[in-house]
mmCIF file of C-alpha atoms in Angstrom:
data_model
loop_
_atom_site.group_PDB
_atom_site.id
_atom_site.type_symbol
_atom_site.label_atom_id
_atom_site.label_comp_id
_atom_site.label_asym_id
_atom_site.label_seq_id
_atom_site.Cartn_x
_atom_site.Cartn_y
_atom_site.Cartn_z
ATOM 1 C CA UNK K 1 22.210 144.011 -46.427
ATOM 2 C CA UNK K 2 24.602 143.151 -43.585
ATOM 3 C CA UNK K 3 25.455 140.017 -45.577
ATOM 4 C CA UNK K 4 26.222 141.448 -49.041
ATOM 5 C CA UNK K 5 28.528 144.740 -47.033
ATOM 6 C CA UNK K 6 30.705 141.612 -45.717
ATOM 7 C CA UNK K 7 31.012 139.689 -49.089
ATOM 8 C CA UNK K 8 32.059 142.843 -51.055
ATOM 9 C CA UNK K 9 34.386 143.853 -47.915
ATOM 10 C CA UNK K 10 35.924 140.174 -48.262
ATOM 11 C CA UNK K 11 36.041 140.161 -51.802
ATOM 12 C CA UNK K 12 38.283 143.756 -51.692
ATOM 13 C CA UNK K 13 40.510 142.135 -49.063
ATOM 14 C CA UNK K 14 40.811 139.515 -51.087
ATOM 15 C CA UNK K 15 41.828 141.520 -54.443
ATOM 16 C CA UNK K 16 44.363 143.803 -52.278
ATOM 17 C CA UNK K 17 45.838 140.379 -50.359
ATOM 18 C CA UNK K 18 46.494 138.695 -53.690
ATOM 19 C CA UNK K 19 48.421 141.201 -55.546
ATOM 20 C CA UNK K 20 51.729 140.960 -54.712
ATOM 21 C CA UNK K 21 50.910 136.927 -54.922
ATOM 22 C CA UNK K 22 49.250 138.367 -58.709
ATOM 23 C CA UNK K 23 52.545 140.961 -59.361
ATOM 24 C CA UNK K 24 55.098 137.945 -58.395
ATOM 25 C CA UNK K 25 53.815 134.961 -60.449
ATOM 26 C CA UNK K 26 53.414 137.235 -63.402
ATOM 27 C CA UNK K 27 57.357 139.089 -63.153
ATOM 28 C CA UNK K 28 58.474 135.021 -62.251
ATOM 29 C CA UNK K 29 57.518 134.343 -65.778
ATOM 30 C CA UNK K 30 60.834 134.918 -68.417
ATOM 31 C CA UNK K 31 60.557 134.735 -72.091
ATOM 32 C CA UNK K 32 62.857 132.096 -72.194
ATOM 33 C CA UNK K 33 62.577 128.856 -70.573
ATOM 34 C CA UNK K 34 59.325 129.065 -70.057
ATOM 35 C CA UNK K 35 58.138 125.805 -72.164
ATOM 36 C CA UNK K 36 59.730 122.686 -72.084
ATOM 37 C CA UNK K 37 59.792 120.693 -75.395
ATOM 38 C CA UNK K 38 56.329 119.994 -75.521
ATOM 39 C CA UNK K 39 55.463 123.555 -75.613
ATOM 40 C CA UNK K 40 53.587 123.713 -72.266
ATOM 41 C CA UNK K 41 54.455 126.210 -69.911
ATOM 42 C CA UNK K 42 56.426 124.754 -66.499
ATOM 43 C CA UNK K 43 54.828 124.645 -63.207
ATOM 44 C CA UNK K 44 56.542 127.711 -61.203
ATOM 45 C CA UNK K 45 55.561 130.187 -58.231
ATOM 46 C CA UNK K 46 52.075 130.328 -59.714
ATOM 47 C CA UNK K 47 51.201 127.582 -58.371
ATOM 48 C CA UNK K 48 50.971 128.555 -54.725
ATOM 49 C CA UNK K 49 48.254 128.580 -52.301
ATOM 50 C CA UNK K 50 47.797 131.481 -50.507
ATOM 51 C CA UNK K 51 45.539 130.798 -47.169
ATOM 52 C CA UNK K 52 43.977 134.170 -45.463
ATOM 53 C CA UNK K 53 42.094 133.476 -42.204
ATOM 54 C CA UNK K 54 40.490 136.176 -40.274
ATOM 55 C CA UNK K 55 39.789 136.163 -36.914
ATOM 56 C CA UNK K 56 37.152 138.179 -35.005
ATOM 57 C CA UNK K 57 39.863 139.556 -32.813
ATOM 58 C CA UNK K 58 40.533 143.459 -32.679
ATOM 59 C CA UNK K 59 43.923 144.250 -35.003
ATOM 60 C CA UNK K 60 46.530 145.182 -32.337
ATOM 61 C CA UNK K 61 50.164 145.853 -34.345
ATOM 62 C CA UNK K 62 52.130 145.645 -31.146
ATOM 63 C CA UNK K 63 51.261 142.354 -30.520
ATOM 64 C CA UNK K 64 51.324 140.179 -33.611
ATOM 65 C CA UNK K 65 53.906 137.720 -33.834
ATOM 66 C CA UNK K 66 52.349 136.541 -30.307
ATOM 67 C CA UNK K 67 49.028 136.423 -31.845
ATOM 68 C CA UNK K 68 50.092 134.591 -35.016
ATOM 69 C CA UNK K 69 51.770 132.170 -32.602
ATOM 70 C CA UNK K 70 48.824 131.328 -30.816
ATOM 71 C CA UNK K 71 46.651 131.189 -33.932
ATOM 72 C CA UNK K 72 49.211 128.790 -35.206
ATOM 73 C CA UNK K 73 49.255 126.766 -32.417
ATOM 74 C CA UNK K 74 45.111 126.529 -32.594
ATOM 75 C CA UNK K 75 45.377 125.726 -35.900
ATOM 76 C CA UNK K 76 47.664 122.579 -35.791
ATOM 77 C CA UNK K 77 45.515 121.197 -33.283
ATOM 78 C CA UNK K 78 42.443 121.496 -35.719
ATOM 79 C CA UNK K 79 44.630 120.016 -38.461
ATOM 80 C CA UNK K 80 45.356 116.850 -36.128
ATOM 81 C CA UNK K 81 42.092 116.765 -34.959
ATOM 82 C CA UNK K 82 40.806 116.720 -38.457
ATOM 83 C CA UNK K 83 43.534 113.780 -39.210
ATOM 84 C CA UNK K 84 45.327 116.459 -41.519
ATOM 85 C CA UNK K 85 48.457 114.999 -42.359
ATOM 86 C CA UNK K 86 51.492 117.137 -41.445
ATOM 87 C CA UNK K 87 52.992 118.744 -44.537
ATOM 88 C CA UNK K 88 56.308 119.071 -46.275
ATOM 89 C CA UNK K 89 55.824 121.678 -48.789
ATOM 90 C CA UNK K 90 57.554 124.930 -47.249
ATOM 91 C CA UNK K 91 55.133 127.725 -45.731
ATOM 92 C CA UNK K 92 55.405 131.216 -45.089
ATOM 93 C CA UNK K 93 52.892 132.946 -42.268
ATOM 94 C CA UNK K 94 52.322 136.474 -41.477
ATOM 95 C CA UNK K 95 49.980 138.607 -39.648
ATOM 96 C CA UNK K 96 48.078 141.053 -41.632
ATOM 97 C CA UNK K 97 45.415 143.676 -40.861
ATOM 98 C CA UNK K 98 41.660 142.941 -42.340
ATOM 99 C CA UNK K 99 38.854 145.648 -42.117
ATOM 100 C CA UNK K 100 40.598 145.947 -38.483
ATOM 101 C CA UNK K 101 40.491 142.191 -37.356
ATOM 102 C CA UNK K 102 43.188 139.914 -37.387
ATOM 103 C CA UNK K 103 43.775 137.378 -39.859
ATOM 104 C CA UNK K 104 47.058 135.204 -40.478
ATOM 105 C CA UNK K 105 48.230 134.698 -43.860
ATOM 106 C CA UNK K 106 49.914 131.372 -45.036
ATOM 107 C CA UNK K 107 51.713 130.993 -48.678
ATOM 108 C CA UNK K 108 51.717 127.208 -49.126
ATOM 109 C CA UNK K 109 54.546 126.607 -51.843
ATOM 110 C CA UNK K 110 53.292 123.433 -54.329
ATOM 111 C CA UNK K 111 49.916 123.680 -52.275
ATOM 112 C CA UNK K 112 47.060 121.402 -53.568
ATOM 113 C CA UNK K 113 44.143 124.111 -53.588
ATOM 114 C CA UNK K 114 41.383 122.122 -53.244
ATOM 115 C CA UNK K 115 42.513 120.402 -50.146
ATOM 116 C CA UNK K 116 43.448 123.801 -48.572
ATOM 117 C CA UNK K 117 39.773 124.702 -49.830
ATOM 118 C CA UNK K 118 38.612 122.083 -48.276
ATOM 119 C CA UNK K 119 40.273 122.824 -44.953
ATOM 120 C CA UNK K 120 39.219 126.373 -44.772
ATOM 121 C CA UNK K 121 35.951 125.789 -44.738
ATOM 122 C CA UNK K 122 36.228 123.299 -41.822
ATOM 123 C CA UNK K 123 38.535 125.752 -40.360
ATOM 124 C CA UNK K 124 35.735 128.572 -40.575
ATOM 125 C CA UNK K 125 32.938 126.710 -39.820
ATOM 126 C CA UNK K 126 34.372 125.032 -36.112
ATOM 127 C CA UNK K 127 36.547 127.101 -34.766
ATOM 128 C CA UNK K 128 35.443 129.714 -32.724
ATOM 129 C CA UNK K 129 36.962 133.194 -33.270
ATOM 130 C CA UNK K 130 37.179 132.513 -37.278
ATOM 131 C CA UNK K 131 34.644 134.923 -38.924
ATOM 132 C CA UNK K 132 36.173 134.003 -42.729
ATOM 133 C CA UNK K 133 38.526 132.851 -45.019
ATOM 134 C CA UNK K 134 40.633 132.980 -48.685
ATOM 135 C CA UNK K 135 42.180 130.432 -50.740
ATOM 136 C CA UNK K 136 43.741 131.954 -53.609
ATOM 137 C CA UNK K 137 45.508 129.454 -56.309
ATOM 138 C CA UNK K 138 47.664 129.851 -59.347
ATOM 139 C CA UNK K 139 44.023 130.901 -61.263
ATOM 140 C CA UNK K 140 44.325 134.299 -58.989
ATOM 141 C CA UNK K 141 40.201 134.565 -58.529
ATOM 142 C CA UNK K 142 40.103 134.026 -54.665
ATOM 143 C CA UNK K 143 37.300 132.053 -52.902
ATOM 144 C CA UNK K 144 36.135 133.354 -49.642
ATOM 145 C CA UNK K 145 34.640 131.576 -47.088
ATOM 146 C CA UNK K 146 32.292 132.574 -44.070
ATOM 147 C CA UNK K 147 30.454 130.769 -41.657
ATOM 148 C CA UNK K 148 27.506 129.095 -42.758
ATOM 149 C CA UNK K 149 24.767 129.469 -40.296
#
């Protein structure tokens, strides 16, 4: 039971974390100039990666930039352990507030999801103090991550 309470808690943090990524890509979208002469649709904002880690520390507003730093900071020394190659593509980072833990929230513009995916689930599953994760990508249906036992 405790199992299936945390999946359906992750899976509503998940559908409230993604909207405004859901509400931008759709108002990014104009009527015109949104084909090229092939008649496919360009690549635009949609196709993000959005990157929600959450920790199993307590939620404390008055100290989260310091705590995002930190959590940064743990994070790129995971990425070089794994012999994840820095990246270019531009990424935004923010702390936000899950069920009263804090998690740190990355927007990866141009991100390759399944490689984020990929790291996630690494990310979850070896470092200590990360309960869970979500990797949501231009399809908007987020996959969540917890450690596997």
């Amino acid at each position: 039971m405790h199992f299936v309470y945390k999946l359906a808690l992750l899976a509503c943090v998940a559908y409230f974390v993604t909207i405004p990524f859901v509400d931008a890509c759709q108002s990014s979208h104009s009527s015109t100039n949104s084909s090229n002469s092939t008649g496919r649709k360009k690549r635009e904002a949609s196709q993000d990666v959005i990157v929600v880690l959450i920790t199993t520390e307590v939620y404390d507003a008055s100290s989260t930039e310091a705590a995002l730093q930190v959590f940064k900071d743990e994070l790129t020394a995971f990425a070089r352990e794994q012999n994840v190659p820095k990246t270019d593509k531009p990424i935004t980072t923010e702390a936000v507030n899950v069920a009263g833990n804090f998690a740190a929230k990355f927007t990866v513009k141009g991100g390759d999801c399944e490689k984020a995916s990929g790291f996630v689930q690494k990310a979850v599953d070896q470092i200590d103090g990360v309960s869970g994760g979500i990797v949501t990508c231009a399809t908007g249906n987020p996959k969540i991550f917890q450690k596997k036992n």
